[in-house]
mmCIF file of C-alpha atoms in Angstrom:
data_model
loop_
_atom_site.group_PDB
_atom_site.id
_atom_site.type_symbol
_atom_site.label_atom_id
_atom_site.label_comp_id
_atom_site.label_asym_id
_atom_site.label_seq_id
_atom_site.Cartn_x
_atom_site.Cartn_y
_atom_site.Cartn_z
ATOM 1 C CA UNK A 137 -60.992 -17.180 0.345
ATOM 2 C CA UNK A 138 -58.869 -14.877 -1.870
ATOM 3 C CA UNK A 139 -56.480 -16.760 -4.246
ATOM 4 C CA UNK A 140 -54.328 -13.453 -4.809
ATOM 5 C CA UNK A 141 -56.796 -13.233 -7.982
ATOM 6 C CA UNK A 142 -58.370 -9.676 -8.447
ATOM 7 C CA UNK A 143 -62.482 -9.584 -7.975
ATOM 8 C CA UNK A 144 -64.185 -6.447 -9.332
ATOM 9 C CA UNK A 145 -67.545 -5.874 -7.755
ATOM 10 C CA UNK A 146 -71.138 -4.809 -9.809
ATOM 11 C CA UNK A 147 -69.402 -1.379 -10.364
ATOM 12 C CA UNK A 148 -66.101 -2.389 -11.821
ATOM 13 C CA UNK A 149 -64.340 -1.707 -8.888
ATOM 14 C CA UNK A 150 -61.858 -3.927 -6.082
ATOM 15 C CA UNK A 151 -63.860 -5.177 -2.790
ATOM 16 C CA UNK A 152 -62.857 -4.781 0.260
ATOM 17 C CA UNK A 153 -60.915 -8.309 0.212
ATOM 18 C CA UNK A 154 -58.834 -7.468 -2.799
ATOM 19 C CA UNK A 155 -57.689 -4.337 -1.337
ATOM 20 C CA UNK A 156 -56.426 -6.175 1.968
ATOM 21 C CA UNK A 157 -55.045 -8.858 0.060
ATOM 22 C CA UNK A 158 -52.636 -6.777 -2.564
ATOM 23 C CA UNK A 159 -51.504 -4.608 0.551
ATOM 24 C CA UNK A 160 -51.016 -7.836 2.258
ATOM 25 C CA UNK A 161 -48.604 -9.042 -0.996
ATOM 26 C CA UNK A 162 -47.224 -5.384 -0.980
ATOM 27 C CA UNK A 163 -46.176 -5.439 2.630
ATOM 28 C CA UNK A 164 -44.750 -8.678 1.700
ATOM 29 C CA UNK A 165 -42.545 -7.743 -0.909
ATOM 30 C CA UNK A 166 -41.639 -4.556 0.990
ATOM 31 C CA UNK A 167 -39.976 -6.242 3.633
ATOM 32 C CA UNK A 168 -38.121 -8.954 1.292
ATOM 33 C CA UNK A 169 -36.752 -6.258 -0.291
ATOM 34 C CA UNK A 170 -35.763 -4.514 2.693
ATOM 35 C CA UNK A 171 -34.280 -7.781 4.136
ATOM 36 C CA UNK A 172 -32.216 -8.227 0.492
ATOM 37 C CA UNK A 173 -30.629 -4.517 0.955
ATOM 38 C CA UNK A 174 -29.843 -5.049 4.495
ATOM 39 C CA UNK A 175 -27.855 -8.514 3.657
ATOM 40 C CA UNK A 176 -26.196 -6.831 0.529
ATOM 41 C CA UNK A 177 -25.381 -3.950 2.656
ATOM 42 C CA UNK A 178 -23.785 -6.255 5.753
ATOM 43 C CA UNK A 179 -21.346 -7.889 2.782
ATOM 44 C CA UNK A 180 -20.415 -4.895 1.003
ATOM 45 C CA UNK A 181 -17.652 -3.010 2.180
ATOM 46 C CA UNK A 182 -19.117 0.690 2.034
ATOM 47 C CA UNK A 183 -15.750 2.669 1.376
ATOM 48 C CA UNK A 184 -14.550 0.500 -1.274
ATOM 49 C CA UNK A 185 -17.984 -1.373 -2.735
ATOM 50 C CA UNK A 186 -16.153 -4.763 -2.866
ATOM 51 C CA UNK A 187 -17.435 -7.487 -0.715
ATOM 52 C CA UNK A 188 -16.304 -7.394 2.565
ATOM 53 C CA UNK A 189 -14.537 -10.289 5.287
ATOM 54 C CA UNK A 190 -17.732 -11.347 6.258
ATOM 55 C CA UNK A 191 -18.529 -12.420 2.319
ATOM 56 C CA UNK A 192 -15.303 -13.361 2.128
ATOM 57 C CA UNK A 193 -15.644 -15.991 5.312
ATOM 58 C CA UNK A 194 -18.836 -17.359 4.197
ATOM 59 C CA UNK A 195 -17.908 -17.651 0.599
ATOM 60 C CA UNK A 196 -13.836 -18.718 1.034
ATOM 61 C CA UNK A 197 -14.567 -22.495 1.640
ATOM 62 C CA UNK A 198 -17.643 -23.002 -0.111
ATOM 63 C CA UNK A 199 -15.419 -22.037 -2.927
ATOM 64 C CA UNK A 200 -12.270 -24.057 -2.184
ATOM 65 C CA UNK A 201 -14.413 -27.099 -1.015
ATOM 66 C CA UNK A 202 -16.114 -27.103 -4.380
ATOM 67 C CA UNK A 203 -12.840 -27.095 -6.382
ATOM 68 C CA UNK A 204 -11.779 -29.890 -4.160
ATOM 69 C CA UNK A 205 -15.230 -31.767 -5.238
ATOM 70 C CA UNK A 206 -14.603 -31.404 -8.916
ATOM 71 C CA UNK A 207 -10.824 -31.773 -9.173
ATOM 72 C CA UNK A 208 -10.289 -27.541 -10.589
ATOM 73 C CA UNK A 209 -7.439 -25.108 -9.596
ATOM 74 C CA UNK A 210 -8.441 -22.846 -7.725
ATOM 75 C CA UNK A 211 -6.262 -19.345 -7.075
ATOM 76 C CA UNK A 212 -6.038 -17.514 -4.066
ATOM 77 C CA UNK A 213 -3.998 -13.952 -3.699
ATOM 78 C CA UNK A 214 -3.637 -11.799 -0.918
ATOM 79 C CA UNK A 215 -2.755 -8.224 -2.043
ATOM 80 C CA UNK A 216 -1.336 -5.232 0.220
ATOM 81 C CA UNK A 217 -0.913 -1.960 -0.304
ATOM 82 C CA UNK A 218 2.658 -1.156 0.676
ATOM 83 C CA UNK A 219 3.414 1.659 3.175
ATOM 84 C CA UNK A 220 -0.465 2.416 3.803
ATOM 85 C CA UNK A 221 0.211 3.341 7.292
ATOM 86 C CA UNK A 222 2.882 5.694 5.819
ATOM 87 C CA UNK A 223 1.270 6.939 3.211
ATOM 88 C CA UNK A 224 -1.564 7.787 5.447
ATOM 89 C CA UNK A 225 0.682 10.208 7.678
ATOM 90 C CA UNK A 226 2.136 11.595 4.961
ATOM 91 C CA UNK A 227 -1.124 12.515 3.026
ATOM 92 C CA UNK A 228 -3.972 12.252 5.421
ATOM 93 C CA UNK A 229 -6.956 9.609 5.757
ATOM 94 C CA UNK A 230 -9.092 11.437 3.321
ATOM 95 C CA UNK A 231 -6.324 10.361 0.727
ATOM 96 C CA UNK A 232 -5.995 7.320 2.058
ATOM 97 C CA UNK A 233 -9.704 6.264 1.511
ATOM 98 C CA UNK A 234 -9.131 7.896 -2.321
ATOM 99 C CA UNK A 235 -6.384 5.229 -3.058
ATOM 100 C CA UNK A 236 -8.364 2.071 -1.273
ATOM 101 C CA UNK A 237 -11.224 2.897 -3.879
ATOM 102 C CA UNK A 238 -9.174 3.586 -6.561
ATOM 103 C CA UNK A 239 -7.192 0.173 -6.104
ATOM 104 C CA UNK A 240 -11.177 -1.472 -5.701
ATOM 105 C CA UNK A 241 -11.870 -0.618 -9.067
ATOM 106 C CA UNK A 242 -8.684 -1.502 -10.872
ATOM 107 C CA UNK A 243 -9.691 -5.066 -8.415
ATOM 108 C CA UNK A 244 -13.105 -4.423 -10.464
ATOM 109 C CA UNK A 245 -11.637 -4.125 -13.954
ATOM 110 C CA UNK A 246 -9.199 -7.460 -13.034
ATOM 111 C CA UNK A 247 -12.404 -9.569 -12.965
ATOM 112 C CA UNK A 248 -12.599 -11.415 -16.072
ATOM 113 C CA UNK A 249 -16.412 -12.025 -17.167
ATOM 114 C CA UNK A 250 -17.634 -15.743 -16.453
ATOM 115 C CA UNK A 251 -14.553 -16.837 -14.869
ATOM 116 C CA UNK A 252 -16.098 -16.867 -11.744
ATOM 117 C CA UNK A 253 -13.278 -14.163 -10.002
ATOM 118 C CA UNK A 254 -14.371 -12.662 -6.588
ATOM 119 C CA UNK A 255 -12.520 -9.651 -5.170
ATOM 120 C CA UNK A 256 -12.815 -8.513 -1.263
ATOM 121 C CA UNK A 257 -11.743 -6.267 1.186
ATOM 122 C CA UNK A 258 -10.334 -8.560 3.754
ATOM 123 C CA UNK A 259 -9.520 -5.152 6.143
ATOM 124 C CA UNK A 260 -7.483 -1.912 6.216
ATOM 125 C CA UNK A 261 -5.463 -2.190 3.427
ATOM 126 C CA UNK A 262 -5.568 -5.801 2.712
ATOM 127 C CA UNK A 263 -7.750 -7.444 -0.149
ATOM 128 C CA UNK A 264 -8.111 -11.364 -1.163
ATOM 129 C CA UNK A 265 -8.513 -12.115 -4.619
ATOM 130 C CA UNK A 266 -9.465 -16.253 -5.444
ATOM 131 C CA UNK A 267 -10.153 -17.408 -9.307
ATOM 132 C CA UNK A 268 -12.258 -20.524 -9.767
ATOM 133 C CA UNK A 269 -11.332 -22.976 -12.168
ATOM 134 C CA UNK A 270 -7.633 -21.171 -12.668
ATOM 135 C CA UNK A 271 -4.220 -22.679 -12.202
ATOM 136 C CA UNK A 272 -1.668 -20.397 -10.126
ATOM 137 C CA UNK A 273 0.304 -19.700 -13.282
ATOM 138 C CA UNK A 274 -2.740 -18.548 -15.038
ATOM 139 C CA UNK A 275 -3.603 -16.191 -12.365
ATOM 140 C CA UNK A 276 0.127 -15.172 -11.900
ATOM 141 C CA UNK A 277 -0.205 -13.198 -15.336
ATOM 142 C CA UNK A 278 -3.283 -11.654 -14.665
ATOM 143 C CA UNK A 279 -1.958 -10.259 -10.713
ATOM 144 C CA UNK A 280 1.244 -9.549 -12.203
ATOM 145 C CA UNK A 281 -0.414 -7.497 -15.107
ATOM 146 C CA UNK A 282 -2.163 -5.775 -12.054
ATOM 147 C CA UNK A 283 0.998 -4.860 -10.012
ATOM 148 C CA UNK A 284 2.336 -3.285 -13.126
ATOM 149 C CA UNK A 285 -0.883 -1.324 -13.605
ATOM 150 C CA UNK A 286 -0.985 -0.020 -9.733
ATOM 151 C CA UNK A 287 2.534 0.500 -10.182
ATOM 152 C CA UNK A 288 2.609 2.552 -13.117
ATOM 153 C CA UNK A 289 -0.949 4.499 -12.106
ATOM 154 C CA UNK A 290 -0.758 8.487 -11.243
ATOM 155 C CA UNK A 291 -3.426 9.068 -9.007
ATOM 156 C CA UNK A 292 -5.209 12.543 -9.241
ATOM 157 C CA UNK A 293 -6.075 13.481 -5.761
ATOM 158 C CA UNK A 294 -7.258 17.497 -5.442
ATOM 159 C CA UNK A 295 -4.854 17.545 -8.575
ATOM 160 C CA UNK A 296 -2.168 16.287 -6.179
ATOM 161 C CA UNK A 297 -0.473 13.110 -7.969
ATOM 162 C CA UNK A 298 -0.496 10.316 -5.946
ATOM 163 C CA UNK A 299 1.486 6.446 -6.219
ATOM 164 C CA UNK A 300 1.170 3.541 -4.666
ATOM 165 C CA UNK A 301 2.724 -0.236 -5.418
ATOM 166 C CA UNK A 302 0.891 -3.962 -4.040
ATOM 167 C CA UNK A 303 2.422 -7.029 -2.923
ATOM 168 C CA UNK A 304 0.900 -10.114 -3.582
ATOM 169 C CA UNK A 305 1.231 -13.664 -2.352
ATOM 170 C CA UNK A 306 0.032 -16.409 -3.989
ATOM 171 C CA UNK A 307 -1.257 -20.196 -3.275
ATOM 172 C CA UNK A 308 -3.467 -22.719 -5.765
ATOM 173 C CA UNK A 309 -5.920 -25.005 -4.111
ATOM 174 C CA UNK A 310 -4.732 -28.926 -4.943
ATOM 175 C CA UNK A 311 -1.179 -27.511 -5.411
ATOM 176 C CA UNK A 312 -0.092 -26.380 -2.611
ATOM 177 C CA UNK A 313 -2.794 -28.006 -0.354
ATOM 178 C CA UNK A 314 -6.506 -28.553 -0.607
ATOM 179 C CA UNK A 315 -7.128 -27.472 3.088
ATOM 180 C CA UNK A 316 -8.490 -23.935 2.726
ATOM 181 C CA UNK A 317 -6.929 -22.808 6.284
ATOM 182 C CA UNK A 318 -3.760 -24.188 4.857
ATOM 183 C CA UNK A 319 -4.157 -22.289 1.763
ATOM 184 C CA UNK A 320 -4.699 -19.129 2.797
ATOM 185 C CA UNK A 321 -1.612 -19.528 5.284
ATOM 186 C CA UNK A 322 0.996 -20.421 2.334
ATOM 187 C CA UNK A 323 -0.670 -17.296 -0.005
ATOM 188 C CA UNK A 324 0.136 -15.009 3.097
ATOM 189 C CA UNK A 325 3.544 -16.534 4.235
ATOM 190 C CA UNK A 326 4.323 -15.661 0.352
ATOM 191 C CA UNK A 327 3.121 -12.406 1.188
ATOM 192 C CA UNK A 328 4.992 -12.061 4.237
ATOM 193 C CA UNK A 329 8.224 -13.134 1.626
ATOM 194 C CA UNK A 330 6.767 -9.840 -0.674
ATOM 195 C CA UNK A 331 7.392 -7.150 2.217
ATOM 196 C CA UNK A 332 10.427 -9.197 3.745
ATOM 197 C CA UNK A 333 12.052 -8.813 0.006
ATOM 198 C CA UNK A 334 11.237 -5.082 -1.055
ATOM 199 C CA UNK A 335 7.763 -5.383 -1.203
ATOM 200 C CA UNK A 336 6.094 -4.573 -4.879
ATOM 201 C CA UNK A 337 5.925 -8.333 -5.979
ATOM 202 C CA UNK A 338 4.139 -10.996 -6.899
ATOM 203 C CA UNK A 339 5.098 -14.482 -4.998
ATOM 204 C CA UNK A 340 4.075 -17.956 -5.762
ATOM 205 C CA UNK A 341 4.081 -20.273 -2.650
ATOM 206 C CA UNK A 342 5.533 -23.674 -4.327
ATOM 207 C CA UNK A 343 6.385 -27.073 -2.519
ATOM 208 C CA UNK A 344 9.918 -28.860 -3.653
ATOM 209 C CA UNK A 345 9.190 -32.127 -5.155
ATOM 210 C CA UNK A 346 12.057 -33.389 -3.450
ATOM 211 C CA UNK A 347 12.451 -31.991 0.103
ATOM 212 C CA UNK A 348 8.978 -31.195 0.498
ATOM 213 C CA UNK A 349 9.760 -27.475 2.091
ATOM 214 C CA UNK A 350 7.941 -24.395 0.723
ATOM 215 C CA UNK A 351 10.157 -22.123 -1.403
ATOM 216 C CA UNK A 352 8.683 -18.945 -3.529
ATOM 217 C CA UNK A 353 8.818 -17.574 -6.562
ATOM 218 C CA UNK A 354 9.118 -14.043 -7.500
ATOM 219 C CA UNK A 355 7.508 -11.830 -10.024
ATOM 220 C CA UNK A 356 8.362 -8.213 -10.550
#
């Protein structure tokens, strides 16, 4: 029986065997690899090339469970693009689409290298942002830095110049609460305080020590 070790015959050439079994391994491989792009496709959001809702759903509270496990912050930021809907009647969906990949890849060029940061499109114009082993304060200066950036960007569209500003809201795992449903509630009720307050902001979600209420604060 063929142990996936090549058998040349009297002539120095592959029998019959050999032939069927490396087509066997190649039709093997072929379809693992198909199987790999379809799953990397179904996660990737195709407009923007970030990872989509689906990757964020199945990775979310993996993530937040294992910073729960080992005792680490954990940061997670909801960011909107202010006045999409606007700026889409204004300037059309084709330059709508422009400015949701051109925010992606400022999201791209927040990651910091083996911090373990994962960026998504959650939908529309809405994008999550969580930071592994990184206190809210520490990620504050880092999503601040990146509202400044959007803020101060001139987008080139068809040479037409083009701005935009985010709003972020804020919560850290163990913090605020180390229920991940929870979590992502407070960082988009401080969201919620972002568009309620002017919009183009950063807000922390933070508990009073004393009367236990949420209260923000603002950035920006």
């Amino acid at each position: 029986e063929p142990d996936g070790t090549a058998i040349l015959d009297a002539l120095g050439r592959f029998t019959r065997e050999d032939v069927s079994l490396l087509q066997g391994i190649a039709d093997q491989s072929a379809v693992s690899l198909h199987k790999s792009r379809l799953y990397s496709a179904s996660i990737t959001d195709r407009l923007t090339g970030l990872h989509n809702s689906r990757y964020f759903e199945d990775t979310y509270y993996e993530l937040v469970a294992k910073a729960v496990v080992e005792n680490k912050p954990l940061t997670l930021s909801l960011v909107d693009i202010d006045h999409f809907k606007q700026f889409n009647d204004q300037y059309g969906h084709k330059a709508g689409d422009f400015i949701l990949k051109s925010v992606a890849q400022c999201f791209q060029d927040l990651k910091r290298q083996g911090r373990g940061d994962h960026c998504y499109r959650y939908g529309g114009e809405e994008f999550c942002v969580v930071m592994s082993d990184t206190p809210v304060d520490e990620a504050l200066l880092q999503l601040e830095e990146f509202r400044q950036k959007i803020a101060a960007q001139e987008f080139d569209y068809n040479g037409k110049i083009l701005k935009v500003t985010v709003s972020i809201g804020m919560a850290q795992c163990g913090y605020h609460s180390k229920d991940a449903r929870v979590l992502f509630n407070l960082a988009d009720d401080a969201l919620y305080e972002c568009k309620r307050n002017g919009r183009n902001q950063v807000r922390i979600c933070k508990p009073d020590a004393e009367t236990k209420e949420t209260t923000e604060t603002k950035v920006g």
